[in-house]
Amino acid sequence: MGTPLQFSHLPIRDTIFLLCDYYIKLSLKNQNVEIIFRNDSSISFKVSSGTNRLEKGKDTPTGIYTVQSKSPIAISKQFENAELINWIGFNGNIGFHGLKGNSYYWRLGKAPSSHGCIRISREDGEKLYSMVKRGTPVMVVDKEPARIFAFAKTEDFDANKDILLNERGIYQSKILRQRLEGLYNGKSYTANFGRIFFDGNTILKPGGYSIGVAEMIASSQQPQFSDQLDYFTPDNSTTNKFMIFNKKDSVAKSIYISSHTLLHIGK
């Protein structure tokens, strides 16, 4: 039996499709946060993320999250009841906020300086606070991610085939983990299934999901030959259609993978 035919079209990523009109992208490398809109426009603000170089400090973790909470003023009991101005929490006790005074301003956009949260000027924090809502998707990146966001329309979602992310679940976590493993192992077209959608209203529990690392993606991917493949708008995701979503059951009980044999060259 010969070697399986492979695809080497790059870049390839695992795509999560957004039904909302904007999302937040935080770059730890560039120390800035962007609000990216469906119409391709964006607004950027300078920030300063967390660092483990501080006592009791930790690096801000990468991942996919949602805005979980908002408050004009939040109190940090961990750090001497410090006032966190225009608090926007997205991963438990990690979130965007301003502080009293301007002594931290000079580090914004330059270097991490917080104990884990994302510091932003009070002026920019007020703008960010007014523009986002609970449930807004948040992507925190450092290196080039293996998973990306792309906008889609409501009519693109097929309840019989696609997955709409819910609050959180063990099977949902397993599916998302396996999709990254498929990319890394060169089997994304054969192991991954279904399109993943985010509605922009669901609030994920703390911890979020991994964005993966692009440099770990296999340069060649085994193809899936099937007349069941269908697409809507240009799609960079690694998907095929071996997945059923039954609205009467949980996501966990409604997913199955049909056995499918790859075509090989030189049988």
PDB file of C-alpha atoms in Angstrom:
ATOM      1  CA  MET A   1       0.000   0.000   0.000  1.00  0.00           C
ATOM      2  CA  GLY A   2       1.359   3.387  -0.932  1.00  0.00           C
ATOM      3  CA  THR A   3       1.736   6.552   1.088  1.00  0.00           C
ATOM      4  CA  PRO A   4      -1.504   8.495   1.720  1.00  0.00           C
ATOM      5  CA  LEU A   5      -1.971  11.556  -0.455  1.00  0.00           C
ATOM      6  CA  GLN A   6      -1.294  14.721   1.528  1.00  0.00           C
ATOM      7  CA  PHE A   7      -2.218  18.403   1.328  1.00  0.00           C
ATOM      8  CA  SER A   8       0.375  21.056   2.058  1.00  0.00           C
ATOM      9  CA  HIS A   9      -1.660  24.227   1.621  1.00  0.00           C
ATOM     10  CA  LEU A  10      -0.592  26.686   4.312  1.00  0.00           C
ATOM     11  CA  PRO A  11      -1.466  28.476   6.432  1.00  0.00           C
ATOM     12  CA  ILE A  12      -4.046  26.142   7.918  1.00  0.00           C
ATOM     13  CA  ARG A  13      -5.762  26.873  11.221  1.00  0.00           C
ATOM     14  CA  ASP A  14      -8.650  25.630  13.317  1.00  0.00           C
ATOM     15  CA  THR A  15     -11.347  28.278  12.933  1.00  0.00           C
ATOM     16  CA  ILE A  16     -14.029  29.245  15.420  1.00  0.00           C
ATOM     17  CA  PHE A  17     -16.783  31.147  13.622  1.00  0.00           C
ATOM     18  CA  LEU A  18     -18.346  34.147  15.351  1.00  0.00           C
ATOM     19  CA  LEU A  19     -21.986  35.138  14.964  1.00  0.00           C
ATOM     20  CA  CYS A  20     -21.428  38.387  16.886  1.00  0.00           C
ATOM     21  CA  ASP A  21     -20.164  41.659  15.389  1.00  0.00           C
ATOM     22  CA  TYR A  22     -16.871  42.104  17.238  1.00  0.00           C
ATOM     23  CA  TYR A  23     -14.337  40.434  19.498  1.00  0.00           C
ATOM     24  CA  ILE A  24     -11.386  41.367  21.703  1.00  0.00           C
ATOM     25  CA  LYS A  25      -7.840  40.359  20.772  1.00  0.00           C
ATOM     26  CA  LEU A  26      -5.104  40.835  23.363  1.00  0.00           C
ATOM     27  CA  SER A  27      -1.497  40.562  22.148  1.00  0.00           C
ATOM     28  CA  LEU A  28       0.950  39.819  24.961  1.00  0.00           C
ATOM     29  CA  LYS A  29       3.831  40.231  22.537  1.00  0.00           C
ATOM     30  CA  ASN A  30       2.769  43.711  21.417  1.00  0.00           C
ATOM     31  CA  GLN A  31       1.205  44.726  24.735  1.00  0.00           C
ATOM     32  CA  ASN A  32      -1.961  46.014  23.119  1.00  0.00           C
ATOM     33  CA  VAL A  33      -5.623  45.103  22.915  1.00  0.00           C
ATOM     34  CA  GLU A  34      -7.798  45.425  19.814  1.00  0.00           C
ATOM     35  CA  ILE A  35     -11.525  45.415  19.311  1.00  0.00           C
ATOM     36  CA  ILE A  36     -11.936  43.825  15.888  1.00  0.00           C
ATOM     37  CA  PHE A  37     -15.230  44.421  14.082  1.00  0.00           C
ATOM     38  CA  ARG A  38     -17.079  42.458  11.440  1.00  0.00           C
ATOM     39  CA  ASN A  39     -16.561  45.278   8.902  1.00  0.00           C
ATOM     40  CA  ASP A  40     -12.749  44.816   9.173  1.00  0.00           C
ATOM     41  CA  SER A  41     -12.247  47.970  11.233  1.00  0.00           C
ATOM     42  CA  SER A  42     -10.526  47.876  14.616  1.00  0.00           C
ATOM     43  CA  ILE A  43      -9.646  50.026  17.612  1.00  0.00           C
ATOM     44  CA  SER A  44      -6.402  49.502  19.523  1.00  0.00           C
ATOM     45  CA  PHE A  45      -5.340  50.434  23.064  1.00  0.00           C
ATOM     46  CA  LYS A  46      -1.999  50.143  24.849  1.00  0.00           C
ATOM     47  CA  VAL A  47      -1.939  47.819  27.849  1.00  0.00           C
ATOM     48  CA  SER A  48       0.406  46.125  30.294  1.00  0.00           C
ATOM     49  CA  SER A  49      -0.136  42.440  31.068  1.00  0.00           C
ATOM     50  CA  GLY A  50       0.865  40.191  33.966  1.00  0.00           C
ATOM     51  CA  THR A  51       4.364  38.977  34.754  1.00  0.00           C
ATOM     52  CA  ASN A  52       5.740  36.309  37.077  1.00  0.00           C
ATOM     53  CA  ARG A  53       8.717  38.530  37.808  1.00  0.00           C
ATOM     54  CA  LEU A  54       6.660  40.298  40.450  1.00  0.00           C
ATOM     55  CA  GLU A  55       6.097  38.822  43.895  1.00  0.00           C
ATOM     56  CA  LYS A  56       2.753  36.967  43.753  1.00  0.00           C
ATOM     57  CA  GLY A  57       2.645  37.821  40.051  1.00  0.00           C
ATOM     58  CA  LYS A  58       1.913  35.506  37.121  1.00  0.00           C
ATOM     59  CA  ASP A  59       2.042  35.744  33.361  1.00  0.00           C
ATOM     60  CA  THR A  60      -1.318  36.427  31.754  1.00  0.00           C
ATOM     61  CA  PRO A  61      -2.356  33.081  30.191  1.00  0.00           C
ATOM     62  CA  THR A  62      -3.152  32.767  26.494  1.00  0.00           C
ATOM     63  CA  GLY A  63      -6.434  31.232  25.389  1.00  0.00           C
ATOM     64  CA  ILE A  64     -10.004  31.784  24.260  1.00  0.00           C
ATOM     65  CA  TYR A  65     -12.330  33.352  26.798  1.00  0.00           C
ATOM     66  CA  THR A  66     -15.409  35.558  27.042  1.00  0.00           C
ATOM     67  CA  VAL A  67     -16.146  38.686  29.030  1.00  0.00           C
ATOM     68  CA  GLN A  68     -17.604  37.280  32.256  1.00  0.00           C
ATOM     69  CA  SER A  69     -18.160  40.375  34.362  1.00  0.00           C
ATOM     70  CA  LYS A  70     -18.160  44.171  34.254  1.00  0.00           C
ATOM     71  CA  SER A  71     -18.112  46.736  37.031  1.00  0.00           C
ATOM     72  CA  PRO A  72     -17.239  50.468  37.136  1.00  0.00           C
ATOM     73  CA  ILE A  73     -15.271  49.758  40.321  1.00  0.00           C
ATOM     74  CA  ALA A  74     -14.012  46.417  41.621  1.00  0.00           C
ATOM     75  CA  ILE A  75     -12.020  45.869  44.810  1.00  0.00           C
ATOM     76  CA  SER A  76      -8.980  43.577  44.917  1.00  0.00           C
ATOM     77  CA  LYS A  77      -8.856  42.004  48.376  1.00  0.00           C
ATOM     78  CA  GLN A  78      -5.676  40.199  47.348  1.00  0.00           C
ATOM     79  CA  PHE A  79      -3.810  43.467  46.854  1.00  0.00           C
ATOM     80  CA  GLU A  80      -4.708  45.721  49.783  1.00  0.00           C
ATOM     81  CA  ASN A  81      -8.215  46.549  48.569  1.00  0.00           C
ATOM     82  CA  ALA A  82      -6.910  48.300  45.463  1.00  0.00           C
ATOM     83  CA  GLU A  83      -9.623  49.904  43.332  1.00  0.00           C
ATOM     84  CA  LEU A  84      -9.840  48.404  39.847  1.00  0.00           C
ATOM     85  CA  ILE A  85     -11.462  51.001  37.608  1.00  0.00           C
ATOM     86  CA  ASN A  86     -13.770  49.912  34.757  1.00  0.00           C
ATOM     87  CA  TRP A  87     -13.238  46.248  35.509  1.00  0.00           C
ATOM     88  CA  ILE A  88     -13.786  43.825  32.599  1.00  0.00           C
ATOM     89  CA  GLY A  89     -13.195  40.271  33.818  1.00  0.00           C
ATOM     90  CA  PHE A  90     -12.672  37.460  31.291  1.00  0.00           C
ATOM     91  CA  ASN A  91     -10.890  34.647  33.170  1.00  0.00           C
ATOM     92  CA  GLY A  92     -11.941  34.541  36.787  1.00  0.00           C
ATOM     93  CA  ASN A  93      -9.867  37.116  38.650  1.00  0.00           C
ATOM     94  CA  ILE A  94      -8.031  38.174  35.474  1.00  0.00           C
ATOM     95  CA  GLY A  95      -9.360  41.120  33.514  1.00  0.00           C
ATOM     96  CA  PHE A  96      -8.832  44.621  32.132  1.00  0.00           C
ATOM     97  CA  HIS A  97      -8.801  47.560  34.526  1.00  0.00           C
ATOM     98  CA  GLY A  98      -7.381  50.979  35.259  1.00  0.00           C
ATOM     99  CA  LEU A  99      -5.813  52.196  38.506  1.00  0.00           C
ATOM    100  CA  LYS A 100      -5.723  55.444  40.432  1.00  0.00           C
ATOM    101  CA  GLY A 101      -2.838  57.728  39.535  1.00  0.00           C
ATOM    102  CA  ASN A 102      -0.671  57.738  36.418  1.00  0.00           C
ATOM    103  CA  SER A 103       2.499  56.090  37.702  1.00  0.00           C
ATOM    104  CA  TYR A 104       1.840  52.919  35.677  1.00  0.00           C
ATOM    105  CA  TYR A 105       1.089  54.715  32.393  1.00  0.00           C
ATOM    106  CA  TRP A 106       4.670  54.736  31.140  1.00  0.00           C
ATOM    107  CA  ARG A 107       4.729  50.927  30.934  1.00  0.00           C
ATOM    108  CA  LEU A 108       1.564  50.673  28.837  1.00  0.00           C
ATOM    109  CA  GLY A 109       2.353  49.257  25.411  1.00  0.00           C
ATOM    110  CA  LYS A 110       5.938  48.544  26.466  1.00  0.00           C
ATOM    111  CA  ALA A 111       6.232  45.774  29.039  1.00  0.00           C
ATOM    112  CA  PRO A 112       4.241  43.512  31.388  1.00  0.00           C
ATOM    113  CA  SER A 113       3.940  45.067  34.841  1.00  0.00           C
ATOM    114  CA  SER A 114       0.851  43.682  36.597  1.00  0.00           C
ATOM    115  CA  HIS A 115       0.259  40.661  38.837  1.00  0.00           C
ATOM    116  CA  GLY A 116      -1.762  38.899  36.128  1.00  0.00           C
ATOM    117  CA  CYS A 117      -4.443  41.337  35.022  1.00  0.00           C
ATOM    118  CA  ILE A 118      -4.357  43.714  32.065  1.00  0.00           C
ATOM    119  CA  ARG A 119      -3.696  47.309  33.028  1.00  0.00           C
ATOM    120  CA  ILE A 120      -5.055  50.021  30.784  1.00  0.00           C
ATOM    121  CA  SER A 121      -5.220  53.800  31.149  1.00  0.00           C
ATOM    122  CA  ARG A 122      -8.363  55.098  32.791  1.00  0.00           C
ATOM    123  CA  GLU A 123      -9.215  57.038  29.626  1.00  0.00           C
ATOM    124  CA  ASP A 124      -8.869  54.045  27.305  1.00  0.00           C
ATOM    125  CA  GLY A 125     -10.411  51.740  29.880  1.00  0.00           C
ATOM    126  CA  GLU A 126     -13.545  53.869  29.903  1.00  0.00           C
ATOM    127  CA  LYS A 127     -13.811  53.546  26.116  1.00  0.00           C
ATOM    128  CA  LEU A 128     -13.231  49.794  26.189  1.00  0.00           C
ATOM    129  CA  TYR A 129     -15.760  49.379  28.984  1.00  0.00           C
ATOM    130  CA  SER A 130     -18.440  51.218  27.007  1.00  0.00           C
ATOM    131  CA  MET A 131     -17.890  49.167  23.844  1.00  0.00           C
ATOM    132  CA  VAL A 132     -17.991  45.556  25.042  1.00  0.00           C
ATOM    133  CA  LYS A 133     -20.594  43.440  26.795  1.00  0.00           C
ATOM    134  CA  ARG A 134     -20.693  40.224  28.785  1.00  0.00           C
ATOM    135  CA  GLY A 135     -20.254  37.281  26.437  1.00  0.00           C
ATOM    136  CA  THR A 136     -17.889  39.117  24.076  1.00  0.00           C
ATOM    137  CA  PRO A 137     -15.282  36.613  22.788  1.00  0.00           C
ATOM    138  CA  VAL A 138     -11.722  37.285  23.949  1.00  0.00           C
ATOM    139  CA  MET A 139      -8.584  35.844  22.359  1.00  0.00           C
ATOM    140  CA  VAL A 140      -5.278  36.216  24.219  1.00  0.00           C
ATOM    141  CA  VAL A 141      -2.245  35.471  22.046  1.00  0.00           C
ATOM    142  CA  ASP A 142       1.521  35.491  22.378  1.00  0.00           C
ATOM    143  CA  LYS A 143       3.030  33.361  19.629  1.00  0.00           C
ATOM    144  CA  GLU A 144       1.148  32.763  16.367  1.00  0.00           C
ATOM    145  CA  PRO A 145      -1.912  30.683  17.361  1.00  0.00           C
ATOM    146  CA  ALA A 146      -3.143  27.466  15.785  1.00  0.00           C
ATOM    147  CA  ARG A 147      -6.737  28.553  16.362  1.00  0.00           C
ATOM    148  CA  ILE A 148      -8.327  31.732  14.986  1.00  0.00           C
ATOM    149  CA  PHE A 149     -11.632  33.613  14.899  1.00  0.00           C
ATOM    150  CA  ALA A 150     -13.586  34.392  11.720  1.00  0.00           C
ATOM    151  CA  PHE A 151     -16.960  36.079  11.323  1.00  0.00           C
ATOM    152  CA  ALA A 152     -19.940  34.177   9.940  1.00  0.00           C
ATOM    153  CA  LYS A 153     -23.649  34.850   9.427  1.00  0.00           C
ATOM    154  CA  THR A 154     -26.448  33.333  11.477  1.00  0.00           C
ATOM    155  CA  GLU A 155     -27.797  31.522   8.431  1.00  0.00           C
ATOM    156  CA  ASP A 156     -24.421  29.805   7.999  1.00  0.00           C
ATOM    157  CA  PHE A 157     -24.984  27.783  11.171  1.00  0.00           C
ATOM    158  CA  ASP A 158     -26.470  24.339  10.525  1.00  0.00           C
ATOM    159  CA  ALA A 159     -27.950  22.848  13.703  1.00  0.00           C
ATOM    160  CA  ASN A 160     -27.798  19.392  12.122  1.00  0.00           C
ATOM    161  CA  LYS A 161     -24.046  19.513  11.591  1.00  0.00           C
ATOM    162  CA  ASP A 162     -22.337  22.329  13.476  1.00  0.00           C
ATOM    163  CA  ILE A 163     -21.446  22.890  17.139  1.00  0.00           C
ATOM    164  CA  LEU A 164     -22.481  26.012  19.031  1.00  0.00           C
ATOM    165  CA  LEU A 165     -20.166  26.476  22.010  1.00  0.00           C
ATOM    166  CA  ASN A 166     -21.974  26.467  25.335  1.00  0.00           C
ATOM    167  CA  GLU A 167     -20.854  27.528  28.793  1.00  0.00           C
ATOM    168  CA  ARG A 168     -18.429  24.655  29.167  1.00  0.00           C
ATOM    169  CA  GLY A 169     -18.456  20.868  29.205  1.00  0.00           C
ATOM    170  CA  ILE A 170     -16.082  17.937  29.361  1.00  0.00           C
ATOM    171  CA  TYR A 171     -17.042  16.675  25.892  1.00  0.00           C
ATOM    172  CA  GLN A 172     -16.812  20.128  24.395  1.00  0.00           C
ATOM    173  CA  SER A 173     -13.315  20.468  25.867  1.00  0.00           C
ATOM    174  CA  LYS A 174     -12.397  17.075  24.440  1.00  0.00           C
ATOM    175  CA  ILE A 175     -13.595  18.024  20.965  1.00  0.00           C
ATOM    176  CA  LEU A 176     -11.606  21.261  20.922  1.00  0.00           C
ATOM    177  CA  ARG A 177      -8.502  19.498  22.223  1.00  0.00           C
ATOM    178  CA  GLN A 178      -8.783  16.781  19.567  1.00  0.00           C
ATOM    179  CA  ARG A 179      -9.089  19.372  16.808  1.00  0.00           C
ATOM    180  CA  LEU A 180      -5.702  20.834  17.756  1.00  0.00           C
ATOM    181  CA  GLU A 181      -4.188  17.359  17.993  1.00  0.00           C
ATOM    182  CA  GLY A 182      -5.480  16.659  14.486  1.00  0.00           C
ATOM    183  CA  LEU A 183      -3.669  19.736  13.192  1.00  0.00           C
ATOM    184  CA  TYR A 184      -0.444  18.786  14.937  1.00  0.00           C
ATOM    185  CA  ASN A 185      -0.584  15.181  13.683  1.00  0.00           C
ATOM    186  CA  GLY A 186      -1.382  16.057  10.072  1.00  0.00           C
ATOM    187  CA  LYS A 187      -4.847  14.506  10.299  1.00  0.00           C
ATOM    188  CA  SER A 188      -7.039  17.574  10.581  1.00  0.00           C
ATOM    189  CA  TYR A 189      -9.121  16.733   7.505  1.00  0.00           C
ATOM    190  CA  THR A 190      -9.783  13.178   8.662  1.00  0.00           C
ATOM    191  CA  ALA A 191      -9.944  13.517  12.456  1.00  0.00           C
ATOM    192  CA  ASN A 192     -11.650  16.894  12.853  1.00  0.00           C
ATOM    193  CA  PHE A 193     -15.349  17.254  12.231  1.00  0.00           C
ATOM    194  CA  GLY A 194     -18.014  19.914  12.212  1.00  0.00           C
ATOM    195  CA  ARG A 195     -17.684  23.677  12.298  1.00  0.00           C
ATOM    196  CA  ILE A 196     -17.415  25.421  15.655  1.00  0.00           C
ATOM    197  CA  PHE A 197     -19.533  28.531  16.305  1.00  0.00           C
ATOM    198  CA  PHE A 198     -19.598  31.180  19.035  1.00  0.00           C
ATOM    199  CA  ASP A 199     -22.739  33.323  19.410  1.00  0.00           C
ATOM    200  CA  GLY A 200     -21.179  36.196  21.387  1.00  0.00           C
ATOM    201  CA  ASN A 201     -23.682  35.815  24.240  1.00  0.00           C
ATOM    202  CA  THR A 202     -22.490  32.624  25.897  1.00  0.00           C
ATOM    203  CA  ILE A 203     -20.294  33.221  28.933  1.00  0.00           C
ATOM    204  CA  LEU A 204     -17.547  30.622  29.263  1.00  0.00           C
ATOM    205  CA  LYS A 205     -16.417  29.489  32.682  1.00  0.00           C
ATOM    206  CA  PRO A 206     -12.911  30.492  33.877  1.00  0.00           C
ATOM    207  CA  GLY A 207     -10.081  28.621  32.192  1.00  0.00           C
ATOM    208  CA  GLY A 208     -11.261  29.069  28.623  1.00  0.00           C
ATOM    209  CA  TYR A 209      -9.798  27.016  25.793  1.00  0.00           C
ATOM    210  CA  SER A 210      -6.362  26.666  24.252  1.00  0.00           C
ATOM    211  CA  ILE A 211      -5.427  28.606  21.124  1.00  0.00           C
ATOM    212  CA  GLY A 212      -2.577  26.205  20.350  1.00  0.00           C
ATOM    213  CA  VAL A 213       0.696  27.075  18.656  1.00  0.00           C
ATOM    214  CA  ALA A 214       0.902  27.485  14.876  1.00  0.00           C
ATOM    215  CA  GLU A 215       4.497  26.255  14.621  1.00  0.00           C
ATOM    216  CA  MET A 216       3.359  22.852  15.924  1.00  0.00           C
ATOM    217  CA  ILE A 217       0.973  22.336  12.973  1.00  0.00           C
ATOM    218  CA  ALA A 218       2.093  19.586  10.608  1.00  0.00           C
ATOM    219  CA  SER A 219       3.226  20.999   7.269  1.00  0.00           C
ATOM    220  CA  SER A 220       1.261  18.318   5.378  1.00  0.00           C
ATOM    221  CA  GLN A 221      -2.285  17.199   6.103  1.00  0.00           C
ATOM    222  CA  GLN A 222      -3.892  13.955   4.919  1.00  0.00           C
ATOM    223  CA  PRO A 223      -6.919  14.868   2.760  1.00  0.00           C
ATOM    224  CA  GLN A 224     -10.513  13.824   3.242  1.00  0.00           C
ATOM    225  CA  PHE A 225     -12.252  12.717   0.045  1.00  0.00           C
ATOM    226  CA  SER A 226     -15.982  13.010   0.485  1.00  0.00           C
ATOM    227  CA  ASP A 227     -19.010  14.336  -1.338  1.00  0.00           C
ATOM    228  CA  GLN A 228     -20.337  15.360   2.068  1.00  0.00           C
ATOM    229  CA  LEU A 229     -18.033  18.349   2.282  1.00  0.00           C
ATOM    230  CA  ASP A 230     -19.722  21.713   1.895  1.00  0.00           C
ATOM    231  CA  TYR A 231     -18.658  25.268   2.583  1.00  0.00           C
ATOM    232  CA  PHE A 232     -20.202  28.695   2.933  1.00  0.00           C
ATOM    233  CA  THR A 233     -17.903  31.708   2.865  1.00  0.00           C
ATOM    234  CA  PRO A 234     -14.119  31.278   2.379  1.00  0.00           C
ATOM    235  CA  ASP A 235     -13.100  28.939   5.189  1.00  0.00           C
ATOM    236  CA  ASN A 236      -9.602  28.374   6.555  1.00  0.00           C
ATOM    237  CA  SER A 237     -10.756  25.911   9.184  1.00  0.00           C
ATOM    238  CA  THR A 238      -9.848  22.252   9.222  1.00  0.00           C
ATOM    239  CA  THR A 239     -13.264  20.650   9.063  1.00  0.00           C
ATOM    240  CA  ASN A 240     -15.229  17.815   7.560  1.00  0.00           C
ATOM    241  CA  LYS A 241     -18.813  16.800   8.023  1.00  0.00           C
ATOM    242  CA  PHE A 242     -18.757  13.628  10.118  1.00  0.00           C
ATOM    243  CA  MET A 243     -20.775  15.068  12.971  1.00  0.00           C
ATOM    244  CA  ILE A 244     -24.428  15.205  13.877  1.00  0.00           C
ATOM    245  CA  PHE A 245     -25.932  17.742  16.286  1.00  0.00           C
ATOM    246  CA  ASN A 246     -29.257  16.634  17.741  1.00  0.00           C
ATOM    247  CA  LYS A 247     -31.013  19.563  19.413  1.00  0.00           C
ATOM    248  CA  LYS A 248     -32.911  17.158  21.691  1.00  0.00           C
ATOM    249  CA  ASP A 249     -29.739  15.710  23.186  1.00  0.00           C
ATOM    250  CA  SER A 250     -26.590  17.122  24.740  1.00  0.00           C
ATOM    251  CA  VAL A 251     -23.609  17.866  22.521  1.00  0.00           C
ATOM    252  CA  ALA A 252     -21.834  14.924  24.105  1.00  0.00           C
ATOM    253  CA  LYS A 253     -24.525  12.435  23.083  1.00  0.00           C
ATOM    254  CA  SER A 254     -25.072  13.888  19.640  1.00  0.00           C
ATOM    255  CA  ILE A 255     -21.642  13.499  18.119  1.00  0.00           C
ATOM    256  CA  TYR A 256     -20.369  10.541  16.229  1.00  0.00           C
ATOM    257  CA  ILE A 257     -17.617   9.983  13.712  1.00  0.00           C
ATOM    258  CA  SER A 258     -18.408   7.945  10.621  1.00  0.00           C
ATOM    259  CA  SER A 259     -15.740   5.516   9.609  1.00  0.00           C
ATOM    260  CA  HIS A 260     -14.116   6.599   6.389  1.00  0.00           C
ATOM    261  CA  THR A 261     -11.181   5.039   4.579  1.00  0.00           C
ATOM    262  CA  LEU A 262      -8.635   7.334   2.969  1.00  0.00           C
ATOM    263  CA  LEU A 263      -7.836   6.860  -0.668  1.00  0.00           C
ATOM    264  CA  HIS A 264      -4.253   5.812  -1.162  1.00  0.00           C
ATOM    265  CA  ILE A 265      -1.862   6.150  -4.040  1.00  0.00           C
ATOM    266  CA  GLY A 266      -0.275   3.023  -5.479  1.00  0.00           C
ATOM    267  CA  LYS A 267      -2.587   0.364  -4.002  1.00  0.00           C
TER     268      LYS A 267
END
